XYZ file of C-alpha atoms in Angstrom:
727
model
C 29.593 -3.105 -33.645
C 27.598 -5.424 -35.897
C 27.732 -6.080 -39.594
C 25.650 -3.738 -41.687
C 22.500 -5.192 -43.181
C 22.512 -2.747 -46.097
C 19.274 -0.891 -45.329
C 17.151 0.063 -48.281
C 15.159 3.192 -49.029
C 11.969 1.622 -47.570
C 13.915 0.905 -44.340
C 14.853 4.576 -44.068
C 11.282 5.633 -44.796
C 10.024 3.381 -42.004
C 12.623 4.935 -39.721
C 11.732 8.567 -40.399
C 8.001 7.802 -40.336
C 8.289 6.150 -36.929
C 7.331 2.643 -38.026
C 10.655 0.838 -37.758
C 10.717 -1.761 -34.962
C 14.483 -2.399 -35.104
C 16.314 0.939 -35.416
C 19.520 -0.557 -34.002
C 19.812 -2.614 -37.191
C 20.276 0.636 -39.103
C 21.511 3.303 -36.699
C 24.804 3.462 -34.859
C 28.112 1.860 -35.852
C 28.197 -1.135 -38.183
C 30.933 -2.977 -39.998
C 30.835 -2.455 -43.739
C 33.498 -3.743 -46.112
C 35.868 -4.205 -43.174
C 35.477 -0.632 -41.922
C 33.232 1.134 -39.465
C 30.197 2.899 -40.896
C 28.013 5.145 -38.721
C 24.397 5.987 -39.457
C 22.786 8.768 -37.405
C 19.294 10.223 -37.286
C 18.367 13.666 -36.007
C 15.172 15.106 -37.528
C 16.386 18.660 -36.891
C 19.832 18.366 -38.448
C 20.958 19.566 -41.849
C 24.551 18.412 -41.383
C 26.146 15.755 -39.180
C 29.661 14.704 -38.095
C 31.018 11.873 -36.010
C 33.680 13.366 -33.745
C 36.662 11.496 -32.277
C 38.904 13.696 -30.173
C 39.418 16.829 -32.232
C 38.755 15.133 -35.563
C 35.259 15.541 -37.070
C 34.294 13.006 -39.730
C 31.461 14.217 -41.971
C 28.428 11.995 -42.471
C 26.591 12.332 -45.740
C 22.841 12.875 -45.903
C 20.849 9.897 -47.153
C 18.798 10.733 -50.211
C 15.057 10.779 -49.562
C 15.517 10.406 -45.790
C 15.645 13.843 -44.133
C 17.671 13.830 -40.937
C 19.479 10.561 -41.732
C 23.258 10.663 -42.293
C 25.830 7.945 -43.068
C 29.557 7.773 -43.417
C 32.809 5.952 -42.704
C 34.374 6.631 -39.295
C 37.877 5.189 -39.005
C 39.157 3.204 -36.052
C 37.207 1.795 -33.170
C 37.388 4.596 -30.610
C 34.181 6.026 -29.135
C 32.693 8.934 -31.001
C 30.044 11.535 -30.356
C 27.823 13.319 -32.875
C 27.735 16.945 -33.901
C 24.679 18.260 -35.701
C 24.147 21.589 -37.372
C 21.269 23.563 -38.882
C 20.581 27.216 -39.567
C 23.978 28.324 -38.370
C 23.653 26.531 -35.021
C 25.430 23.381 -33.920
C 25.054 20.935 -31.031
C 26.837 17.862 -29.749
C 25.432 14.698 -28.256
C 26.232 11.085 -27.585
C 24.784 8.591 -30.026
C 22.362 6.352 -28.085
C 22.645 3.787 -30.885
C 26.345 3.169 -30.369
C 25.721 1.510 -27.005
C 25.062 -2.167 -26.538
C 22.233 -3.696 -24.493
C 22.144 -3.363 -20.724
C 19.845 -6.239 -19.838
C 21.612 -9.570 -19.549
C 20.504 -12.981 -20.719
C 19.388 -14.005 -17.235
C 17.176 -10.924 -16.937
C 15.752 -11.628 -20.360
C 15.059 -15.262 -19.521
C 13.401 -14.516 -16.170
C 11.316 -11.685 -17.592
C 10.110 -13.905 -20.399
C 9.288 -16.695 -17.969
C 7.471 -14.367 -15.546
C 9.730 -15.351 -12.662
C 11.862 -12.207 -12.211
C 11.007 -11.285 -8.617
C 13.001 -8.058 -8.810
C 11.795 -6.636 -12.083
C 12.420 -3.116 -10.798
C 16.140 -3.859 -11.144
C 15.644 -4.643 -14.848
C 12.688 -2.541 -15.996
C 12.018 1.140 -15.423
C 14.518 3.982 -15.701
C 17.933 3.473 -14.088
C 20.667 6.072 -13.796
C 23.840 4.115 -14.556
C 27.256 4.300 -16.148
C 27.313 2.191 -19.303
C 30.385 1.674 -21.450
C 32.072 4.559 -19.647
C 29.237 7.062 -20.116
C 26.713 8.309 -17.553
C 23.076 8.160 -18.575
C 19.788 6.366 -18.022
C 18.742 2.908 -19.139
C 15.041 2.616 -19.979
C 13.262 -0.737 -20.251
C 9.568 -1.539 -20.581
C 7.377 -4.548 -21.339
C 5.190 -4.028 -24.421
C 5.125 -7.339 -26.315
C 2.538 -6.430 -28.935
C 3.917 -3.024 -29.875
C 5.326 -2.313 -33.316
C 7.455 0.529 -31.959
C 8.288 1.891 -28.520
C 10.150 5.162 -28.034
C 11.235 7.106 -24.983
C 10.075 10.705 -25.202
C 10.984 13.373 -22.703
C 12.166 16.858 -21.968
C 15.615 15.744 -23.152
C 14.490 15.033 -26.734
C 11.689 17.552 -27.289
C 9.114 14.775 -26.661
C 9.916 13.535 -30.151
C 9.167 9.836 -30.617
C 11.476 9.563 -33.622
C 14.657 10.300 -31.697
C 14.936 7.417 -29.239
C 13.176 4.349 -30.581
C 13.985 1.398 -28.331
C 15.586 -1.997 -28.975
C 13.274 -5.019 -28.909
C 14.693 -7.836 -26.756
C 13.689 -10.973 -28.616
C 10.537 -12.832 -27.615
C 10.327 -11.366 -24.105
C 8.300 -8.375 -25.240
C 10.770 -6.084 -23.474
C 12.150 -2.964 -25.133
C 15.220 -1.120 -23.873
C 17.579 1.729 -24.665
C 20.421 3.499 -22.898
C 20.250 7.262 -23.400
C 23.459 9.093 -22.498
C 23.462 12.306 -20.453
C 19.934 11.764 -19.124
C 19.852 11.762 -15.342
C 17.830 12.144 -12.177
C 14.890 14.511 -12.565
C 14.327 14.037 -16.294
C 10.686 13.816 -17.407
C 9.706 10.999 -19.756
C 6.912 8.842 -21.153
C 6.704 5.932 -23.570
C 5.362 6.521 -27.068
C 3.943 3.277 -28.420
C 2.684 2.185 -31.823
C 0.218 -0.642 -31.336
C -0.096 -3.835 -33.362
C -2.585 -2.143 -35.684
C -0.058 0.584 -36.498
C -1.936 3.197 -34.481
C -0.143 5.581 -32.151
C -1.307 5.038 -28.561
C -1.733 7.675 -25.843
C 1.651 8.358 -24.293
C 2.151 6.131 -21.283
C 3.716 6.598 -17.873
C 6.321 4.006 -16.943
C 4.713 0.999 -15.208
C 7.944 0.516 -13.251
C 8.818 4.192 -12.934
C 10.232 5.363 -9.607
C 8.819 8.878 -9.765
C 6.068 10.987 -11.277
C 5.063 14.559 -11.815
C 2.676 16.137 -9.345
C -0.907 15.405 -10.426
C -2.713 16.392 -12.555
C 0.523 16.285 -14.610
C 1.421 12.661 -15.189
C 4.795 12.195 -16.855
C 7.201 9.796 -15.205
C 10.383 11.218 -13.699
C 13.777 9.549 -13.626
C 14.633 8.989 -9.959
C 17.909 7.508 -8.810
C 16.796 5.427 -5.833
C 20.228 3.975 -5.094
C 22.524 4.903 -2.270
C 20.245 5.602 0.695
C 21.971 5.397 4.081
C 19.644 3.332 6.253
C 20.209 3.414 10.022
C 17.435 1.050 11.124
C 19.459 -2.132 11.431
C 18.413 -2.851 15.019
C 14.728 -2.753 14.083
C 15.133 -4.784 10.906
C 16.931 -7.613 12.698
C 14.472 -7.740 15.608
C 11.120 -6.872 14.055
C 9.927 -10.464 13.798
C 9.303 -10.414 17.551
C 7.137 -7.293 17.123
C 4.986 -8.628 14.280
C 3.918 -12.147 15.169
C 0.659 -13.461 16.601
C 1.908 -13.213 20.183
C 3.035 -9.579 19.896
C 1.016 -6.502 20.847
C 0.001 -4.927 17.540
C -1.915 -1.661 17.657
C -2.083 0.161 14.330
C -2.624 3.871 13.673
C -4.073 4.139 10.159
C -3.102 7.344 8.373
C -3.935 9.116 5.130
C -0.716 11.092 5.137
C -1.783 14.056 2.949
C -4.673 14.833 5.318
C -3.150 13.908 8.679
C -1.739 17.387 9.035
C -1.670 20.303 6.610
C 1.055 22.902 6.323
C 1.553 26.335 4.762
C -1.918 27.283 3.578
C -3.085 23.746 3.108
C -0.305 21.701 1.514
C 0.057 18.098 2.687
C 2.641 17.344 5.326
C 5.901 16.174 3.769
C 7.595 12.846 4.370
C 10.430 14.703 6.105
C 8.058 16.582 8.413
C 6.122 13.392 9.128
C 9.389 11.670 10.051
C 9.392 13.913 13.105
C 5.797 14.913 13.797
C 3.877 11.764 12.905
C 6.472 9.399 14.347
C 6.672 11.278 17.644
C 2.880 11.416 17.937
C 2.323 7.737 17.192
C 5.030 6.676 19.614
C 3.677 8.914 22.376
C 0.187 7.517 21.790
C 1.435 3.991 22.371
C 0.622 2.549 18.944
C 3.035 -0.063 17.627
C 2.545 0.508 13.898
C 1.737 3.199 11.374
C -0.368 2.044 8.450
C -0.348 4.371 5.462
C -3.176 4.478 2.955
C -1.647 3.782 -0.474
C 1.345 5.945 -1.258
C 1.920 4.460 -4.723
C 1.406 7.336 -7.143
C -2.217 7.953 -8.108
C -3.835 10.531 -10.388
C -7.044 11.370 -8.474
C -6.900 12.807 -4.950
C -10.411 11.558 -4.234
C -9.340 7.924 -4.644
C -7.101 8.321 -1.521
C -4.525 6.237 -3.379
C -6.760 3.220 -3.972
C -6.610 3.773 -7.736
C -2.840 3.743 -8.296
C -0.988 4.050 -11.578
C 2.626 4.471 -10.433
C 2.949 1.206 -8.519
C 6.699 1.720 -7.976
C 6.624 5.459 -7.207
C 5.999 6.983 -3.761
C 3.543 9.813 -4.335
C 5.207 13.134 -5.021
C 2.461 14.836 -2.999
C 4.599 14.392 0.108
C 8.102 14.327 -1.317
C 10.813 12.324 -3.059
C 11.676 8.619 -2.738
C 14.600 9.153 -0.369
C 12.388 11.413 1.754
C 9.833 8.634 2.059
C 12.690 6.449 3.222
C 13.434 9.121 5.836
C 9.949 8.576 7.258
C 10.292 4.791 7.385
C 13.789 5.035 8.832
C 12.613 7.418 11.569
C 9.692 5.154 12.455
C 12.020 2.187 12.794
C 14.458 4.098 14.975
C 11.482 4.909 17.209
C 10.527 1.236 17.413
C 7.478 1.568 15.148
C 6.550 -0.679 12.243
C 5.296 0.718 8.934
C 2.533 -1.042 6.987
C 1.604 0.091 3.487
C -1.796 -0.351 1.897
C -1.247 -2.245 -1.350
C -3.735 -2.416 -4.209
C -3.437 -5.405 -6.583
C -7.209 -5.612 -7.046
C -7.727 -2.982 -9.732
C -6.254 0.025 -11.509
C -7.736 3.131 -13.158
C -8.392 3.461 -16.859
C -6.673 6.854 -17.243
C -5.108 7.077 -20.731
C -1.543 7.369 -19.387
C -1.900 4.241 -17.246
C -1.723 0.491 -17.766
C -4.952 0.099 -19.720
C -4.371 -1.089 -23.312
C -0.736 -0.372 -22.625
C 0.697 -1.600 -25.922
C -2.556 -1.239 -27.837
C -3.909 -4.515 -26.441
C -5.418 -5.706 -23.168
C -1.991 -6.392 -21.678
C -2.300 -6.013 -17.914
C -6.090 -6.398 -17.898
C -8.587 -8.863 -19.367
C -10.019 -8.104 -22.787
C -13.473 -9.262 -21.655
C -15.043 -6.634 -19.347
C -16.905 -9.423 -17.554
C -13.516 -10.429 -16.183
C -11.593 -7.199 -16.444
C -13.734 -4.285 -15.305
C -15.109 -3.162 -11.917
C -18.320 -1.248 -12.435
C -18.350 -0.135 -8.790
C -15.080 1.741 -9.115
C -14.882 2.263 -12.892
C -11.523 0.503 -12.842
C -9.767 -2.317 -14.673
C -8.890 -5.712 -13.186
C -5.481 -7.305 -13.593
C -5.211 -10.489 -15.626
C -3.838 -12.533 -12.735
C -3.480 -15.627 -14.893
C -0.886 -14.019 -17.135
C 2.600 -14.932 -15.880
C 4.090 -11.497 -16.551
C 1.245 -9.709 -14.731
C 1.472 -12.027 -11.738
C 5.200 -11.382 -11.727
C 4.675 -7.612 -11.957
C 2.436 -7.610 -8.880
C 4.515 -10.032 -6.823
C 7.675 -8.089 -7.580
C 5.926 -4.848 -6.671
C 5.068 -6.244 -3.240
C 8.713 -7.210 -2.742
C 9.844 -3.799 -3.972
C 8.168 -1.899 -1.133
C 9.481 -4.344 1.454
C 13.045 -4.345 0.161
C 13.668 -0.895 -1.283
C 11.686 1.049 1.328
C 11.978 -1.342 4.307
C 8.207 -1.527 4.741
C 7.319 -3.979 7.489
C 4.079 -5.169 5.999
C 1.431 -4.833 3.331
C -2.294 -4.550 3.932
C -3.958 -5.839 0.776
C -7.062 -3.916 -0.205
C -10.340 -5.397 -1.471
C -9.293 -9.041 -1.327
C -12.921 -10.205 -1.640
C -13.182 -8.467 -5.011
C -10.225 -10.554 -6.163
C -11.372 -13.905 -4.798
C -14.759 -14.018 -6.501
C -15.492 -13.643 -10.198
C -19.073 -12.593 -9.460
C -18.084 -9.877 -6.977
C -20.733 -7.133 -7.236
C -22.018 -8.610 -10.501
C -25.406 -9.843 -11.608
C -25.990 -13.202 -13.333
C -24.637 -13.082 -16.867
C -22.161 -10.325 -15.990
C -19.325 -12.644 -15.027
C -17.391 -15.590 -16.440
C -17.256 -18.779 -14.318
C -13.969 -20.513 -13.628
C -12.934 -23.673 -15.467
C -15.018 -25.733 -13.064
C -18.088 -23.560 -13.448
C -17.664 -21.882 -10.062
C -17.286 -18.331 -8.819
C -13.835 -18.567 -7.241
C -11.091 -16.734 -9.103
C -8.389 -19.391 -9.169
C -5.865 -17.079 -10.804
C -6.283 -14.361 -8.163
C -6.033 -16.961 -5.405
C -2.796 -18.211 -6.940
C -1.453 -14.654 -7.180
C -2.161 -13.953 -3.503
C -0.545 -17.226 -2.476
C 2.476 -16.485 -4.644
C 2.779 -12.982 -3.218
C 2.595 -14.193 0.388
C 5.028 -17.030 -0.222
C 7.510 -14.683 -1.874
C 7.257 -11.841 0.638
C 7.542 -14.010 3.729
C 10.212 -16.163 2.120
C 12.384 -13.275 0.968
C 11.820 -10.966 3.950
C 11.461 -12.832 7.250
C 9.721 -10.814 9.925
C 7.295 -8.949 7.661
C 3.508 -9.192 7.946
C 0.759 -9.200 5.346
C -2.835 -8.324 6.151
C -5.971 -9.062 4.138
C -8.957 -6.766 4.013
C -11.345 -9.623 3.267
C -15.039 -9.155 3.985
C -16.382 -12.660 3.388
C -16.049 -15.990 5.159
C -13.472 -17.314 2.694
C -11.629 -20.028 4.646
C -7.958 -20.001 5.545
C -7.104 -16.405 4.701
C -4.426 -16.333 7.408
C -3.424 -19.966 7.112
C -0.113 -20.964 5.475
C -0.118 -21.702 1.759
C 1.248 -25.204 2.309
C -1.867 -25.905 4.400
C -4.199 -24.688 1.675
C -4.537 -21.124 2.945
C -3.936 -17.799 1.243
C -0.852 -17.244 3.367
C -1.649 -13.868 4.961
C -0.331 -13.159 8.433
C -3.532 -11.442 9.557
C -7.054 -10.680 8.406
C -9.236 -7.675 9.147
C -12.283 -8.782 11.156
C -14.934 -6.952 9.153
C -17.793 -8.940 10.693
C -16.802 -7.899 14.211
C -16.561 -4.284 13.120
C -19.986 -4.245 11.444
C -21.767 -6.028 14.292
C -20.300 -4.028 17.147
C -20.710 -0.665 15.424
C -24.359 -1.438 14.762
C -24.776 -2.241 18.439
C -23.178 0.898 19.862
C -25.078 3.144 17.445
C -28.357 1.993 19.010
C -30.033 3.785 21.885
C -29.106 1.884 25.065
C -32.757 1.056 25.737
C -32.732 -1.213 22.669
C -29.323 -2.789 23.176
C -30.677 -5.653 25.280
C -32.361 -6.970 22.133
C -29.120 -6.923 20.169
C -26.783 -8.339 22.803
C -25.585 -11.033 20.383
C -23.976 -8.431 18.131
C -21.291 -7.929 20.758
C -20.798 -11.622 21.540
C -21.099 -13.257 18.126
C -17.555 -12.344 17.171
C -16.254 -14.757 19.792
C -17.873 -17.659 17.947
C -15.235 -17.336 15.190
C -12.631 -15.087 16.837
C -9.871 -17.696 16.612
C -10.609 -19.087 13.151
C -8.190 -16.536 11.687
C -5.450 -14.244 12.972
C -7.670 -11.206 13.303
C -7.110 -7.479 13.467
C -10.070 -5.473 14.795
C -10.331 -2.517 12.404
C -12.141 0.782 12.843
C -10.834 2.124 9.567
C -11.213 5.132 7.302
C -14.166 3.453 5.576
C -16.277 3.921 8.711
C -15.905 7.714 8.869
C -16.475 8.854 5.294
C -19.151 9.077 2.583
C -21.870 10.261 4.947
C -21.213 7.677 7.665
C -20.201 10.434 10.061
C -17.482 10.401 12.683
C -17.100 7.846 15.447
C -18.369 10.265 18.094
C -21.205 11.251 15.765
C -22.404 7.645 15.595
C -22.957 7.462 19.338
C -26.483 8.025 20.745
C -27.580 10.374 23.508
C -26.362 13.682 24.870
C -22.826 14.870 24.307
C -21.730 13.364 27.631
C -23.359 10.060 26.731
C -21.751 10.098 23.286
C -18.286 10.435 24.780
C -18.995 7.839 27.466
C -20.344 5.424 24.842
C -17.266 5.818 22.684
C -14.909 5.430 25.646
C -16.714 2.240 26.669
C -16.581 0.932 23.102
C -12.846 1.547 22.768
C -12.397 -0.190 26.116
C -14.403 -3.153 24.806
C -12.280 -3.233 21.633
C -8.901 -3.155 23.383
C -10.009 -5.890 25.783
C -11.392 -8.107 23.012
C -9.161 -10.758 21.399
C -7.530 -9.487 18.225
C -4.952 -6.913 17.212
C -6.164 -3.289 17.013
C -6.485 -0.653 14.285
C -7.835 2.889 14.585
C -7.992 5.531 11.867
C -6.551 8.976 12.500
C -8.922 11.423 14.181
C -10.864 8.653 15.866
C -8.491 8.733 18.824
C -9.528 12.319 19.587
C -13.231 11.830 18.771
C -13.337 14.604 16.187
C -16.903 15.558 15.301
C -16.453 15.886 11.557
C -16.145 12.868 9.315
C -12.877 12.457 7.469
C -12.217 14.862 4.594
C -9.196 14.007 2.450
C -8.841 17.664 1.452
C -8.538 18.847 5.050
C -6.665 17.677 8.146
C -7.490 16.013 11.446
C -9.374 18.475 13.649
C -6.534 18.978 16.086
C -8.167 22.137 17.464
C -10.823 20.020 19.187
C -8.198 18.931 21.721
C -8.707 22.261 23.451
C -11.941 20.691 24.734
C -11.270 18.436 27.778
C -13.682 15.773 26.498
C -11.626 15.282 23.346
C -8.333 15.454 25.221
C -9.744 12.848 27.607
C -10.566 10.523 24.719
C -7.029 10.890 23.428
C -5.664 10.095 26.887
C -7.862 6.985 27.080
C -6.614 5.630 23.746
C -3.032 6.317 24.807
C -3.525 4.483 28.113
C -5.356 1.590 26.435
C -2.412 1.174 24.078
C 0.125 1.177 26.868
C -1.921 -1.197 29.007
C -2.376 -3.519 26.031
C 1.335 -3.491 25.241
C 2.507 -3.873 28.824
C 0.091 -6.663 29.800
C 0.801 -10.018 28.128
C -2.660 -11.367 28.984
C -4.165 -8.701 26.711
C -2.136 -9.574 23.604
C -0.112 -12.780 23.807
C -3.101 -14.989 23.011
C -5.080 -12.627 20.789
C -5.286 -15.456 18.258
C -5.683 -18.421 20.619
C -8.918 -19.674 22.162
C -7.326 -20.531 25.516
C -6.556 -16.853 26.046
C -10.234 -15.936 26.449
C -13.060 -17.048 28.727
C -16.475 -15.530 29.206
C -17.433 -14.692 32.765
C -20.863 -13.488 31.780
C -21.742 -13.008 28.135
C -25.518 -13.315 28.433
C -26.620 -10.483 30.738
C -28.630 -8.850 27.985
C -31.049 -7.199 30.413
C -28.286 -5.069 31.912
C -26.162 -4.873 28.715
C -23.183 -6.030 30.765
C -20.337 -8.128 29.340
C -17.466 -9.618 31.309
C -14.608 -11.944 30.441
C -11.111 -13.077 31.380
C -7.984 -12.586 29.252
C -5.061 -14.906 29.860
C -1.472 -15.036 28.656
C 1.172 -17.652 29.336
C 1.223 -19.480 32.666
C 2.344 -17.035 35.320
C 1.118 -13.940 33.487
C -1.423 -11.991 35.577
C -4.972 -12.533 34.324
C -7.122 -9.570 33.327
C -10.873 -9.248 33.894
C -12.671 -6.914 31.488
C -16.154 -5.620 32.348
C -18.363 -3.454 30.117
C -21.617 -1.680 30.935
C -23.421 -0.357 27.860
C -26.349 1.277 29.688
C -26.422 4.778 31.171
C -27.277 3.283 34.586
C -24.602 2.531 37.147
C -24.486 -1.121 38.159
C -23.737 -0.933 41.894
C -22.615 -4.008 43.828
C -22.850 -6.113 40.687
C -21.834 -9.617 41.731
C -19.212 -10.801 39.318
C -17.495 -14.155 39.034
C -13.724 -13.874 39.352
C -10.921 -16.277 38.360
C -9.241 -16.090 41.785
C -9.620 -14.672 45.260
C -7.668 -11.657 46.422
C -7.307 -8.008 45.592
C -7.969 -6.998 41.983
C -6.786 -3.504 41.174
C -8.610 -1.257 38.765
C -5.934 -0.973 36.067
C -8.158 1.179 33.844
C -11.611 2.712 34.213
C -13.009 4.511 31.166
C -15.192 6.597 33.505
C -12.143 8.130 35.204
C -12.116 11.893 35.434
C -8.888 12.141 33.420
C -10.787 10.686 30.466
C -13.783 13.004 30.883
C -15.829 10.578 32.979
C -17.690 10.860 36.264
C -14.902 9.257 38.314
C -17.136 6.477 39.587
C -15.794 3.033 40.310
C -14.261 0.889 42.993
C -11.766 3.160 44.745
C -8.949 1.536 42.855
C -9.608 -2.118 43.622
C -12.119 -4.861 44.425
C -11.761 -7.820 46.767
C -12.659 -11.265 45.446
C -13.851 -13.933 47.865
C -14.067 -17.694 47.555
C -17.361 -18.960 46.181
C -18.578 -20.190 42.827
C -20.252 -17.599 40.636
C -20.581 -17.346 36.846
C -18.643 -20.611 36.691
C -15.652 -18.995 38.406
C -14.123 -20.051 41.742
C -14.492 -16.614 43.316
C -16.704 -13.547 43.208
C -16.581 -9.833 43.876
C -19.177 -7.109 44.208
C -18.200 -4.584 41.581
C -19.414 -1.066 40.864
C -19.689 -0.659 37.101
C -20.116 3.003 36.140
C -22.626 3.896 33.419
C -21.381 3.459 29.863
C -17.966 2.257 30.920
C -15.321 -0.426 30.638
C -13.193 -1.619 33.551
C -9.940 -3.586 33.509
C -9.120 -5.490 36.716
C -5.730 -7.133 37.294
C -5.032 -9.343 40.276
C -2.280 -8.090 42.571
C 0.505 -10.631 42.910
């Protein structure tokens, strides 16, 4: 209880007109002349009492201020309010009798932009405060003249719960009694010009309505019973450069549809998706963004609810069920994370408090024309803190094992997709975005430092140096980088008719020139099977048989090539249709043996990759790879050796990208002896012609292709072979 400041008639007018920025200075209990005085405001009340036990103390209406009541309330015991109008009465706790929730440390760190767990301070938290159950709301809006919480608990009336400004931090907060999990709310904000802004969703809200509705929802995210301790303590061994990492990329709402077309739920996916991915031999599930987003067609890449798992598939604890189940099955979970831009929907972050708060005011710095989205102001401490804390949030609250950061190139360069005059140079006159670079380094330093064993992955499409190098060595600090150049080159090659491939041989070999400059993941992602690009099988030339053989050979090439692996859902079964986010994977095609064979090949490639150290332990090291013959352009044949640690069996990989069988092809071999055919993409079980080497080849002493031995190998048409020397 504070001393009364003797509000005047203009103060009350500002209050009832919604222009008062400090309602706690008027409302609630105050000391006046040594006694407690209570001022209450309820726009619908004609009478008001403060009630202690069974004693009701009348509050007198304030002249000229409808809905405002004042009066002496003896003692210091807690009271509640009783209002009446038109013969009806109601009782409620007075939100203005409660003190602040945020502490001085929170306030200091928020103001400094160094609060790495802002979700514990901001947002809507179901708590018990001063003996009463309710929800604490807190939001950053430094330039606002008023911020109110409006919701289904106060008739969406911005006059009823105006928030308390917390000094110079720009944070507003209020504890509202009797509001709990499931309540709908937004923030009503009066900007610095006195204008009422569009009602805003909570930037740190933990839940949202189902789009197209967009109110935030109070979600109590405390108290989940994790049972993934074994995975969490051992995952570092499964996520480093020496580990086999094979990622199944999933857009969850369209992986599988249920009940007349609804998206699969998190709970259903915890069984169905997890079992499928494990059986297929993948090591990780990567989910396209699950942060809440308004537009289905953005696939989540235009998020607004950065702290809310999308309601399309269920509730926060149900998303945890999915992650928990994946971990218990020995699978990692990577989330796509989007710090590069955000949509301009009125309920989102744009002009949040009536000013360019999260974004730049200058569209040359703050607007992506390609996506019609806004760009974060990475140089603002609070915005950098918001994004860094959000990355930590998904790792800590939802046990995510990694983050794949979308559109990193668009962050690194100020002139990204801009013409001269459409961008602002950095302080040195260059195109690099120093502030974005600093944000990415800060994020990687914080996530790896706070959560050992996690992995971060950059989707970065340029030759920016040191993406996966440590920050203290001048790098961006990512664990891995998508190899977009490899993907573009090799896809262009396999799309060509085999008769022309001899002239483009370098497209398959060029990736080895820089393969070890970064920690690479080889991605065949969702971007390659959408927007008219067709499906993977549809890209292949020739007859249907040739298309399947081409794709089998290409997957064999990919799994034998240095680098971790990533395949988007539906590609493992060679579905004919390109991805449609409103539909599901074409599971029915598995009734065709050719599609089932492709699925079996991907499964066996995964298991071979995981079980054979030479195929993964040195994915990121040059001494794990050696060409046998990389220049046989005339025959479109490629061959190389993969090596692991000393003592690990070597693997020879051979690819034939012509429809002609290469019989008795003399191939250099690393050692004499019997080399078994560990995998042949032309095997009948995969839909092939079952041609090959009867299970093994014999290597004899004699220099060939710079190797100490040779073997005469049958290479089936459009195929990849894996040979492993018998011990």
